[in-house]
XYZ file of C-alpha atoms in Angstrom:
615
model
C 118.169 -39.964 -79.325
C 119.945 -38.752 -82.604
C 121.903 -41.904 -83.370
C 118.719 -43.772 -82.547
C 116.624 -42.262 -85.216
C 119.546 -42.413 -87.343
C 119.844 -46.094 -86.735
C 116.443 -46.847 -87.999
C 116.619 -44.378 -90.971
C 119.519 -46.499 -91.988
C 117.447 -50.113 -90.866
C 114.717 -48.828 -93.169
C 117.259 -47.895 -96.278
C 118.350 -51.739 -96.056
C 115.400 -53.612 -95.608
C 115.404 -53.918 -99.320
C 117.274 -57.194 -100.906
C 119.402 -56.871 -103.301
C 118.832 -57.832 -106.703
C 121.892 -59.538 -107.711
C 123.024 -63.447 -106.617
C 125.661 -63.431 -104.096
C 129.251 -64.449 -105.155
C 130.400 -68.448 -105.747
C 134.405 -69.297 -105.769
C 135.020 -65.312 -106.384
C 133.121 -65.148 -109.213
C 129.305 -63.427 -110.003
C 126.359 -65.953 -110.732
C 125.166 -63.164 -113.876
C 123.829 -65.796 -115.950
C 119.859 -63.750 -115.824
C 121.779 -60.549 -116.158
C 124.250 -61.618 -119.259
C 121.160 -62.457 -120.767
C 120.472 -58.878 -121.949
C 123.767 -57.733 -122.498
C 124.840 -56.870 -125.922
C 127.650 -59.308 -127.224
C 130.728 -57.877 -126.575
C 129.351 -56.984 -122.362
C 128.516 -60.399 -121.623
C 131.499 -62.065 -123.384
C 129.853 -63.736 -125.946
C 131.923 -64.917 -129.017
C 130.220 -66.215 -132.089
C 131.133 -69.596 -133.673
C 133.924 -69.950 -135.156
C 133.600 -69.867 -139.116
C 134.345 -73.501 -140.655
C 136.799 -71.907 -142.821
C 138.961 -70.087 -139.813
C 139.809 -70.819 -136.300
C 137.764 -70.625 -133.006
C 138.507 -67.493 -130.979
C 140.118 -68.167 -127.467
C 138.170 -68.216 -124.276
C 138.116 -65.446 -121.746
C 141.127 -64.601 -119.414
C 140.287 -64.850 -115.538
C 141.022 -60.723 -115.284
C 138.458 -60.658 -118.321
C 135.851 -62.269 -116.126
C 136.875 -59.968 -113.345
C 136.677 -56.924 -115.273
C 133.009 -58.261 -116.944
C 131.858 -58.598 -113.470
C 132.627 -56.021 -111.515
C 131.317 -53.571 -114.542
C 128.066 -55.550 -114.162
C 127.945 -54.934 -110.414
C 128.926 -51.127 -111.048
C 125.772 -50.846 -113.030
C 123.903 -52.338 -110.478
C 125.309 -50.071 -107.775
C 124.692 -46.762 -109.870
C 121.299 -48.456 -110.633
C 120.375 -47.980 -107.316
C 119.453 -44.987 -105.263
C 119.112 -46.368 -101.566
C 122.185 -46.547 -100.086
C 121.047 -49.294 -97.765
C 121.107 -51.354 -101.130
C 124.576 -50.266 -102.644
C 125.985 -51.103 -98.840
C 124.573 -54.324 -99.451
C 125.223 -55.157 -102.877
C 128.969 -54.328 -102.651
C 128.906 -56.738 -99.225
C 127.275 -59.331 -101.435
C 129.695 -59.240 -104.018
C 132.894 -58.278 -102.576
C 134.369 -61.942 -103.260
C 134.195 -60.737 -107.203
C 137.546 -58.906 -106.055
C 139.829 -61.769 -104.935
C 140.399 -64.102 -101.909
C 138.143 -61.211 -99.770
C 134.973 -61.603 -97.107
C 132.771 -58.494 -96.358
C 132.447 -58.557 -92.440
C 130.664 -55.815 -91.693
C 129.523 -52.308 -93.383
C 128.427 -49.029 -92.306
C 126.893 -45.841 -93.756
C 127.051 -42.377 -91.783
C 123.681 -41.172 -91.183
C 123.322 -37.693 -89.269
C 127.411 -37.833 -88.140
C 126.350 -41.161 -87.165
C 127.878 -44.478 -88.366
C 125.174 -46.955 -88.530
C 125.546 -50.738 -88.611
C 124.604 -52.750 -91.699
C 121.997 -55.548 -90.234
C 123.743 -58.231 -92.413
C 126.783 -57.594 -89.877
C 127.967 -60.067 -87.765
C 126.369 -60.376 -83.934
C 130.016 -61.990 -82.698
C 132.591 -59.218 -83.959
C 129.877 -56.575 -83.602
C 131.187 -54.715 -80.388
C 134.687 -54.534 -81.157
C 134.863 -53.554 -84.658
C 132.070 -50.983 -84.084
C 134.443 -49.427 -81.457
C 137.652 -49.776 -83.886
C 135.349 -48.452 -87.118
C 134.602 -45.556 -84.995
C 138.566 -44.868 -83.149
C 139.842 -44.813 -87.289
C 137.799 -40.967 -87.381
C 137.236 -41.293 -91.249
C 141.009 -42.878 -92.348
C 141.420 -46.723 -93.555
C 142.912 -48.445 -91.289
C 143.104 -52.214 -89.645
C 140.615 -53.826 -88.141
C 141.221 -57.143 -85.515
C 137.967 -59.397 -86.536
C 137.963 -62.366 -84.324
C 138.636 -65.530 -86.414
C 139.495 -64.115 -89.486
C 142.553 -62.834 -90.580
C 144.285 -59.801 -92.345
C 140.821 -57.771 -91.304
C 141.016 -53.719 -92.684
C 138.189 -50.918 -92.863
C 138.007 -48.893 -96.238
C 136.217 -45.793 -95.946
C 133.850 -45.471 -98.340
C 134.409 -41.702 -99.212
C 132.882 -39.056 -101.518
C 132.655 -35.396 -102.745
C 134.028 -33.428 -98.952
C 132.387 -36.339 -97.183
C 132.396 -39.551 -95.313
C 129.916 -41.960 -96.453
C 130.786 -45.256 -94.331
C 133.093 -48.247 -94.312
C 133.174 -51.290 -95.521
C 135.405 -53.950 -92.916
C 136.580 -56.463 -95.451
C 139.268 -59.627 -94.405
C 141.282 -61.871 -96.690
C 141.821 -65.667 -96.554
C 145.214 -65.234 -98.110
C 147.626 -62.670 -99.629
C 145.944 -60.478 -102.304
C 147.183 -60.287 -105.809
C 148.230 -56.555 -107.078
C 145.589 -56.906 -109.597
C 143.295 -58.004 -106.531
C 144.004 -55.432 -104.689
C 143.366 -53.077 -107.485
C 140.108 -54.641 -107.903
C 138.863 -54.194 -104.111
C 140.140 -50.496 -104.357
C 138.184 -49.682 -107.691
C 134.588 -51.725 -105.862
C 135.296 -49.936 -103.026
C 135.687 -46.122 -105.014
C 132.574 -47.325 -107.183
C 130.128 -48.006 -103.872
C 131.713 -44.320 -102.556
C 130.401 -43.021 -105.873
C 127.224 -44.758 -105.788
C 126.706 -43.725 -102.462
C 127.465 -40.119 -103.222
C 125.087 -40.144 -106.235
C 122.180 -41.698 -104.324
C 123.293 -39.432 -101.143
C 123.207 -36.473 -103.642
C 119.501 -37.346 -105.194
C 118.582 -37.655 -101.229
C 119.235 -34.452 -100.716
C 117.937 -33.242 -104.032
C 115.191 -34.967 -103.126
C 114.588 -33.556 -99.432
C 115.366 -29.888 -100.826
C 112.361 -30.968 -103.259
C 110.130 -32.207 -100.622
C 111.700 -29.320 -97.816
C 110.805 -26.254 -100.962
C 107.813 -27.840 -101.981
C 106.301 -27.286 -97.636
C 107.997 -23.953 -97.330
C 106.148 -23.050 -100.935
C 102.813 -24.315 -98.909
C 103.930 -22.187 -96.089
C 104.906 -19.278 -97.883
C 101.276 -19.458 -99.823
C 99.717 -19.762 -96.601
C 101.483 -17.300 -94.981
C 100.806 -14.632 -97.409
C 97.110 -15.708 -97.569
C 96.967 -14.958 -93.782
C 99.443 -11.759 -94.391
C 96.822 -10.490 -96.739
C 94.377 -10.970 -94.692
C 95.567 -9.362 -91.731
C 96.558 -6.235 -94.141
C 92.777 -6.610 -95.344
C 91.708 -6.614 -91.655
C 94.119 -3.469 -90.606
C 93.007 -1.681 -93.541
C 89.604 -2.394 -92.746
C 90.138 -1.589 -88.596
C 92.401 1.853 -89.367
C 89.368 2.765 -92.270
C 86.730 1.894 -89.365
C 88.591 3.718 -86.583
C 89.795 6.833 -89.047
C 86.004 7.155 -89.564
C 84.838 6.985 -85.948
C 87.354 9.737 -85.088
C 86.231 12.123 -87.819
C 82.490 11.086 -86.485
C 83.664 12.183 -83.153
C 85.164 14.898 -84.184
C 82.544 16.384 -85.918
C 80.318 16.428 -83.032
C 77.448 14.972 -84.875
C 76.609 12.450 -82.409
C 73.909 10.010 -82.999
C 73.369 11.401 -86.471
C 77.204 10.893 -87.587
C 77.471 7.577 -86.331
C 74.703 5.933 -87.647
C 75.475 7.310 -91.459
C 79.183 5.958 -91.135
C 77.880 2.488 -89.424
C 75.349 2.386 -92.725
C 78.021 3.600 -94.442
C 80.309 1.176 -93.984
C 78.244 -2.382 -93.376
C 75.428 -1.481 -96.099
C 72.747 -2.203 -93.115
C 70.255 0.044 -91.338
C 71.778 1.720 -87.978
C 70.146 3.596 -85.591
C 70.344 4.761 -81.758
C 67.572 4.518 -79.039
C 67.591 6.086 -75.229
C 67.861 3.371 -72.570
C 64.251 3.124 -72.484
C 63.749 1.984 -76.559
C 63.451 5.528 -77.909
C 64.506 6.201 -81.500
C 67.119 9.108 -81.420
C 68.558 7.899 -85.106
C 67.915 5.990 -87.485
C 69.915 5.648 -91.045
C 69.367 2.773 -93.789
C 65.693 2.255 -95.361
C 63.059 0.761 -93.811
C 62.644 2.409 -90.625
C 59.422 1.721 -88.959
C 56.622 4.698 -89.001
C 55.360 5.185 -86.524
C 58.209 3.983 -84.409
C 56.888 1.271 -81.920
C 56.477 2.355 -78.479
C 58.874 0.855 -75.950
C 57.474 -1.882 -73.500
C 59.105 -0.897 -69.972
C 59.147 -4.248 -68.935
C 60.492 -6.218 -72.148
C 62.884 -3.109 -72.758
C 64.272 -3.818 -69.289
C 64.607 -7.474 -69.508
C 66.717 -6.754 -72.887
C 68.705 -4.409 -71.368
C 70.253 -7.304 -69.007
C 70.574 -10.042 -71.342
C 72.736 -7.899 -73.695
C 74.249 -6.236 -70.777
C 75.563 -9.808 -69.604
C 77.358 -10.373 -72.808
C 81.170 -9.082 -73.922
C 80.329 -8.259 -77.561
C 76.869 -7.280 -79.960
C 73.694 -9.737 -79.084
C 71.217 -10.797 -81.661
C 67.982 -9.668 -80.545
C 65.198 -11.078 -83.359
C 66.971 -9.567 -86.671
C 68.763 -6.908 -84.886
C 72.344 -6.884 -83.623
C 72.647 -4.803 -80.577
C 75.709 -3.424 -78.058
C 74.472 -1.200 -75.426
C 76.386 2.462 -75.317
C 77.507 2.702 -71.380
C 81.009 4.512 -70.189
C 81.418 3.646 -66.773
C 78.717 0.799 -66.531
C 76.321 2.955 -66.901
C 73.849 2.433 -69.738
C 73.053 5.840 -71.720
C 71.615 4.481 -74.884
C 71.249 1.284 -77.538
C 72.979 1.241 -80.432
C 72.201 -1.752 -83.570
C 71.990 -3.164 -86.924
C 69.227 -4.314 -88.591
C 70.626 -7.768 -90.006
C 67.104 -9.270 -90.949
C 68.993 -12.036 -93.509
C 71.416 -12.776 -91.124
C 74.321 -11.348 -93.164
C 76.526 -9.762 -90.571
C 80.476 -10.718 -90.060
C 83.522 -10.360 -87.775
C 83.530 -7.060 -89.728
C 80.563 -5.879 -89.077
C 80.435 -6.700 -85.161
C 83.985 -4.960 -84.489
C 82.541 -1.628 -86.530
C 79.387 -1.810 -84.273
C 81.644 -2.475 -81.127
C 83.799 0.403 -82.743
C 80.588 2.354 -83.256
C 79.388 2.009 -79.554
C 82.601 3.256 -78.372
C 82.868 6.593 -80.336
C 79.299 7.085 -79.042
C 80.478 6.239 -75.568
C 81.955 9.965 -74.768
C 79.457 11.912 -76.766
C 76.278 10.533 -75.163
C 78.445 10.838 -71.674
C 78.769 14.509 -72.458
C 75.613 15.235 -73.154
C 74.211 13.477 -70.314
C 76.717 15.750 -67.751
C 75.139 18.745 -69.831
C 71.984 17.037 -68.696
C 72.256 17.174 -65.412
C 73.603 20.452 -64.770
C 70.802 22.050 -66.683
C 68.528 19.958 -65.038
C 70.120 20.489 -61.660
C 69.869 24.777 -62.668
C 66.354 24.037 -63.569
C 65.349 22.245 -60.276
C 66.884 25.231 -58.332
C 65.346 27.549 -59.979
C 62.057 25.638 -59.920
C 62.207 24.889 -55.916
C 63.262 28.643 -55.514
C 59.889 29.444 -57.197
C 57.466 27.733 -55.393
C 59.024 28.638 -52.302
C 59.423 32.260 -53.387
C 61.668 34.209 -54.057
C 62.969 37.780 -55.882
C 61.635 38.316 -59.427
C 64.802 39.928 -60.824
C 66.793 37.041 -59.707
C 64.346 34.614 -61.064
C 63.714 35.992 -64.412
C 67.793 36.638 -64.685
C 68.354 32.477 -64.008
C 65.782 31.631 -66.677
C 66.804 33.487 -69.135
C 70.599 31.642 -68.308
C 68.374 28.289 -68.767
C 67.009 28.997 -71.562
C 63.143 29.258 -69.961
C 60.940 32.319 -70.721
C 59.319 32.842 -66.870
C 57.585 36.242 -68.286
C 54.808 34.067 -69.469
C 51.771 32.401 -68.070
C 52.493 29.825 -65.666
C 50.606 26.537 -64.319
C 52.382 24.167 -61.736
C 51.344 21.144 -62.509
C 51.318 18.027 -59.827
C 52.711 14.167 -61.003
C 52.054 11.202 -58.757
C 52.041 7.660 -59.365
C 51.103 4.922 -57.205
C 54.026 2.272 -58.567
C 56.804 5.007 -58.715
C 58.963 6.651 -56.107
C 59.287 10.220 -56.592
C 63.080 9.857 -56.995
C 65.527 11.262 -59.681
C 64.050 8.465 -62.763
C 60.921 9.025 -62.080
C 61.534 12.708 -62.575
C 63.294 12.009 -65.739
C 60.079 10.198 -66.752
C 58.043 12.978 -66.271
C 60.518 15.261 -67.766
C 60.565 13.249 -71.086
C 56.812 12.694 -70.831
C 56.184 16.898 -71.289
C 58.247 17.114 -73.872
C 56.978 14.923 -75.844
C 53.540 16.548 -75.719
C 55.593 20.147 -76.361
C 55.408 21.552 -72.604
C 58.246 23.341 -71.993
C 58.976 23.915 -68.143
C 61.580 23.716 -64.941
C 61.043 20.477 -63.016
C 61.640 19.258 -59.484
C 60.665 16.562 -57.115
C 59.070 16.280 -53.855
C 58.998 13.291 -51.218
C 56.108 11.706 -53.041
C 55.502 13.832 -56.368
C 57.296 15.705 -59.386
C 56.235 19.713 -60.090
C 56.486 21.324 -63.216
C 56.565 25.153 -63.790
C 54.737 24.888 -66.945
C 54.683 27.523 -69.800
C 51.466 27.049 -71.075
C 48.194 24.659 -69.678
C 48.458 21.016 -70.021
C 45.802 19.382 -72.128
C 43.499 17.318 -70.425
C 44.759 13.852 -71.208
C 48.143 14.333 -73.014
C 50.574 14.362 -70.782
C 48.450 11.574 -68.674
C 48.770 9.255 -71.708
C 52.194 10.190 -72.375
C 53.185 9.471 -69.239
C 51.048 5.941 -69.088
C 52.982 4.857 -72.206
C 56.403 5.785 -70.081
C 55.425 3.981 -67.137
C 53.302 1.269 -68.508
C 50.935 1.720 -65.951
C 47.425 3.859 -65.479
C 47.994 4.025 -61.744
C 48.636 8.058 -61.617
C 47.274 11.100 -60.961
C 47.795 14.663 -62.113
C 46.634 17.974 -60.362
C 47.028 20.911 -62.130
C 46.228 25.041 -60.595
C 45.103 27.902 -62.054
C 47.314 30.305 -64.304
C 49.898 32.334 -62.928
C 50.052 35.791 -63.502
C 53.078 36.949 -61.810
C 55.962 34.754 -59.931
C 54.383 36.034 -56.485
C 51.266 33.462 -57.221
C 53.567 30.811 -58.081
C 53.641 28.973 -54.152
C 49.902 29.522 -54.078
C 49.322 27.899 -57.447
C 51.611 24.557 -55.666
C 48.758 24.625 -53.043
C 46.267 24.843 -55.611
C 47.612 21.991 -57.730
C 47.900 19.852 -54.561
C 44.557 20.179 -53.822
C 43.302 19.452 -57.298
C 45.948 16.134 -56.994
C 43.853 15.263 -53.552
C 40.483 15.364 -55.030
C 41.444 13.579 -57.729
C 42.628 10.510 -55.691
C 39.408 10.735 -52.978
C 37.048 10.877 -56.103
C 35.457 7.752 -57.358
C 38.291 7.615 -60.476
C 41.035 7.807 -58.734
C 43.743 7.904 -61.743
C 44.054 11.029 -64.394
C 44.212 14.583 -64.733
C 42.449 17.463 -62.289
C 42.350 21.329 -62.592
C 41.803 23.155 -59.942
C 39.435 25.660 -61.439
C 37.607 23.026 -62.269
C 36.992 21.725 -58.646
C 33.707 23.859 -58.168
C 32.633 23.773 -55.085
C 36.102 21.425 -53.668
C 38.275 24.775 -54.426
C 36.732 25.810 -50.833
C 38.267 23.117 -49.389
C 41.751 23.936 -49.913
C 44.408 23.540 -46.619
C 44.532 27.237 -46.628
C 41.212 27.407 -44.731
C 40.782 27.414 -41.009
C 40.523 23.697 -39.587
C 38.269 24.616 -36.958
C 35.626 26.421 -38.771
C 35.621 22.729 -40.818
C 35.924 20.631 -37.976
C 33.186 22.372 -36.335
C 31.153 22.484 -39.644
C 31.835 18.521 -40.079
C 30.431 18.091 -36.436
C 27.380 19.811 -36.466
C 26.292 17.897 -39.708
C 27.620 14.132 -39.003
C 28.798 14.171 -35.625
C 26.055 11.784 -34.577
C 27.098 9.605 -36.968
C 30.956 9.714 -36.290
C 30.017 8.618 -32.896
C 27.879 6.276 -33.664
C 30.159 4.330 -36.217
C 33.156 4.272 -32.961
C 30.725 2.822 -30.775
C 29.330 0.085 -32.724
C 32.528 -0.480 -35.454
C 29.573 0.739 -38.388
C 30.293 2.202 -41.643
C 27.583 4.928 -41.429
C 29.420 8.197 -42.948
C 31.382 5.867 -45.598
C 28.149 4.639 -46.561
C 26.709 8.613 -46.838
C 30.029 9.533 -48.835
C 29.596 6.815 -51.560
C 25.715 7.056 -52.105
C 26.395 11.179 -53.205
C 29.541 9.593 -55.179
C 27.609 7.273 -56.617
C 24.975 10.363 -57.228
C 22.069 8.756 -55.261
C 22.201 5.591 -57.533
C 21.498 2.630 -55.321
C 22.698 -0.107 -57.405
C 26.116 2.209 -57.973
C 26.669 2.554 -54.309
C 25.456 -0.966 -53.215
C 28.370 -2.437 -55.692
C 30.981 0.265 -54.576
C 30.393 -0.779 -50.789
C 29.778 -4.341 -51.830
C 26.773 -4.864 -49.868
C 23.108 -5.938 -51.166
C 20.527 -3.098 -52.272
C 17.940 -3.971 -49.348
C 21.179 -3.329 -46.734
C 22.099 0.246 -48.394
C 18.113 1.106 -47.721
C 18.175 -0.290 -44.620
C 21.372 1.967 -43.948
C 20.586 5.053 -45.475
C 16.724 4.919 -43.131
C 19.541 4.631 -39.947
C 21.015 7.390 -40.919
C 17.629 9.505 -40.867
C 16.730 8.416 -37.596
C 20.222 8.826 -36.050
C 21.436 11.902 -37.793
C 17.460 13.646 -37.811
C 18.725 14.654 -41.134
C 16.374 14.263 -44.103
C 18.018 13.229 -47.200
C 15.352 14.705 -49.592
C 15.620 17.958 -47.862
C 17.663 19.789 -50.413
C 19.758 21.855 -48.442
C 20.554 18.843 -45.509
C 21.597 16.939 -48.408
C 23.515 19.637 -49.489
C 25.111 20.218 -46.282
C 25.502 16.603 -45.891
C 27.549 16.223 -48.689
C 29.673 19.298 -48.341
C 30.198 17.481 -44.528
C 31.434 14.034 -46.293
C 33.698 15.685 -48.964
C 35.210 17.686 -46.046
C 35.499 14.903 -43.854
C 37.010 12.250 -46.558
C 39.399 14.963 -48.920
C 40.058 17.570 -45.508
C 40.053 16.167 -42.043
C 40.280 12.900 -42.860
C 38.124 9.806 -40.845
C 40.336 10.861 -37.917
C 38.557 14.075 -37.659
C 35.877 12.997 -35.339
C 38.579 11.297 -32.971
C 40.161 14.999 -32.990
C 37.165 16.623 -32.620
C 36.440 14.438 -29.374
């Protein structure tokens, strides 16, 4: 493979012709060349004066000398050594009785063939040029005689051979002439070898200038970049270190990419912001939207674009505990500025996963104290765990009552409702039933506060809140949880089924708690619209449901009509059945009183299964 690229370095050195006319009868056609010679070079003798004699003509050693100092200026004239090998080949007659057989340079420890060899002799002297190892020595060319191989030999090195033969015995000053041809091609060849190799070292130091400027271009840049990371991650340490959290972080972040930062919960909260700009108020999170971001950025390796913020969700372990981003409305974030928000999202990491253990083992002390209240339990034990909580119980309590038709009563949906009171500044223990949350409030809800706040957290209207009467001593507290159940109750039997309900404001309904005695109600719901219970499971009627909604509906008959979604003639024709089956009048005040009380206990109470029971 070596010698073969060799070879055609050398083929491509000699494609070039040479530029002098081959020898005639041993001597150099240099008419063109003697041309431009001064005088005494080209042999040129003036005319003889008139008045003296002519001057002799040139010796044949001057003509030999002339020439082979024209063809030495030729050879150091060139700088291919293809083209020396082949003007010394060319002209090797100039010498004496010689022929030039063959010629070869050494390319890469390689000795390469001159292409104006011979094909015939080819094989055999290569082999014999090759046995003489870099001495002179003679060569057997078939059909010519007296055949030798000069090495061609310069400064410590080996430059080729020329194979020369001789059609009859060389003169000394022959002889003399080959030797000094043969020493001027070895020089020739050793100046044009030597301005190779200057010129490859020029070529070879002007790339590895190239590379060295590239290489210290990149070299600065990756001391740039691990300046930049060790700055970045030097800062994020001292931000963890500090403890400052979500405040910390989002100072260094501005710090250090000149764009707004800032932190939100999982559920789009702000918990930080830093940088100008920030929005006031603060949007409120869309549950669904805020969900459906959640995933797409949670599907991807590295910070998301999200409209003209940049955004890598904060979650050790898989779990998501908060948002953190960059506010890159022009677009003008780099690889910088990604790896310090990466960076960014895990310092946060381990703080928010701290706080959130914290989190649940307060909340987890708060539900046990909370489930040991309305169960009850001893007060110096109570008050004891709530101080250690950080809850004043020696206040005025209300238990409040959450419910929502779309939500599951498990351990987010308590979180809801936990973040949903304090944000309207109620400060209480929490737990969670099978199908509700309970607070142990400190003070009494406001009417629609903590209804709205929790509509904004769920996105939905579809809940109900009961809330009981105060609490003067932890004794009252299970009572209360009866109390706020039955305001929840009413609330969701009433004609708007969704909102807030306290229990001192039931009126009348307060009698109807589950405390009561069944059977005194069961009897009471008997006497007054038994008739009716019976007659509605024998003929598959709606006769009490129809009573319940008219004294919703507060005696309208268009109202009740459209609740029950039957025309106004049917409700008239219903409401004269029930006179005649129940012998009740309805504009009797007190049988439409007792009528009433009958359907609110039968709906909210017993249920429509009460006159089954009953039978």
């Amino acid at each position: 493979m070596a010698s073969s690229r060799a070879h055609n370095l050398y083929r491509r050195r000699c494609n070039r012709k040479s530029s002098l006319p081959r020898a005639s009868g041993g001597r150099l056609l240099m008419a063109a060349r003697t041309r431009s010679l001064p005088p005494r070079a080209s042999g040129w003798r003036p005319k003889a004066s008139r008045r003296g004699p002519r001057p002799p003509p040139p010796t044949p050693a001057e003509h030999a000398s002339h020439d082979l100092m024209v063809l030495s200026r030729a050879l150091f004239g060139s700088l291919d050594e293809g083209e020396i090998l082949s003007l010394a080949m060319d002209h090797i007659a100039a010498a004496g009785p010689y022929s030039a057989e063959a010629g070869y340079l050494e390319v890469d420890g390689a000795l390469i063939p001159s292409p104006g060899n011979g094909l015939l002799p080819a094989v055999a002297v290569d082999r014999r040029v090759r046995e003489l190892a870099g001495e002179d020595g003679v060569v057997t060319v078939p059909g010519r005689s007296r055949g030798r191989a000069l090495g061609l030999r310069g400064f410590e090195r080996l430059h080729g051979y020329l194979v020369v033969t001789s059609r009859s015995w060389p003169t000394e000053a022959e002889r003399f002439l080959l030797a000094t041809l043969v020493r001027h091609t070895a020089a020739a060849l050793s100046v044009a070898f030597a301005h190779r190799l200057q010129r490859e070292d020029a070529l070879e130091l002007h790339r590895l200038r190239e590379e060295r400027t590239a290489l210290q271009g990149r070299l600065i840049s990756v001391v740039a970049e691990l300046g930049y990371q060790r700055a970045v991650h030097a800062l994020m340490a001292d931000v963890a270190a500090s403890g400052g959290a979500e405040e910390a972080l989002t100072r260094a972040l501005h710090g250090l990419t000149g764009l707004p930062a800032l932190v939100e919960d999982r559920f789009g909260r702000l918990r930080s912001w830093t940088g100008p700009d920030r929005p006031d108020p603060y949007p409120e999170p869309d549950p669904v939207r805020q969900d459906e971001m959640l995933y797409a950025v949670g599907r991807q390796a590295r910070p998301v674009r999200v409209k003209d913020r940049l955004v890598t969700l904060v979650r050790p372990h898989g779990e998501i505990l908060g948002v953190l981003a960059l506010v890159d409305v022009r677009g003008e974030a780099d690889e910088h500025t990604l790896r310090a928000l990466e960076d960014g999202a895990a310092s946060l990491a381990p703080e928010l996963a701290h706080l959130r253990n914290l989190a649940e083992v307060e909340s987890r002390l708060h539900r046990e104290l909370a489930d040991d209240l309305l169960a009850g339990t001893d007060e110096a034990s109570a008050y004891a765990r709530s101080e250690a909580v950080g809850h004043d119980l020696h206040r005025r309590h209300y238990v409040v009552v959450v419910q929502w038709s779309n939500r599951t009563a498990d351990g987010s949906f308590a979180q809801t409702v936990g973040r949903a009171a304090s944000a309207v500044g109620m400060h209480s223990l929490l737990t969670r039933r099978a199908d509700h949350v309970v607070l142990v409030a400190d003070d009494r809800p406001h009417a629609r506060a903590l209804y709205e706040a929790l509509v904004r957290e769920t996105g939905t209207r579809s809940g109900t809140i009961g809330v009981s009467a105060p609490c003067d001593s932890l004794d009252d507290i299970p009572h209360r949880y009866q109390e706020a159940q039955r305001a929840l109750e009413v609330r969701r039997h009433s004609r708007e089924h969704y909102g807030t309900t306290f229990f001192d404001e039931l009126g009348l309904y307060r009698i109807l708690g589950p405390g009561n005695d069944y059977r005194e109600l069961e009897t009471f719901v008997h006497e007054w619209l038994g008739q009716l219970i019976d007659y509605d499971s024998r003929h598959h009627t709606a006769m009490v449901e129809t009573l319940s909604q008219y004294f919703d509906c507060g005696g309208n008959y268009d109202e009740t009509a459209e609740s029950l979604a039957i025309h106004r003639s049917t409700l008239r024709y219903r409401l004269k059945r029930i006179r005649d089956i129940s012998g009740n009048d309805l504009a009797n005040v007190e049988d439409r009183l007792n009528l009433q009380v009958a359907t609110r206990v039968w709906k909210i109470v017993l249920g429509e299964g009460a006159g089954e029971r009953r039978r």
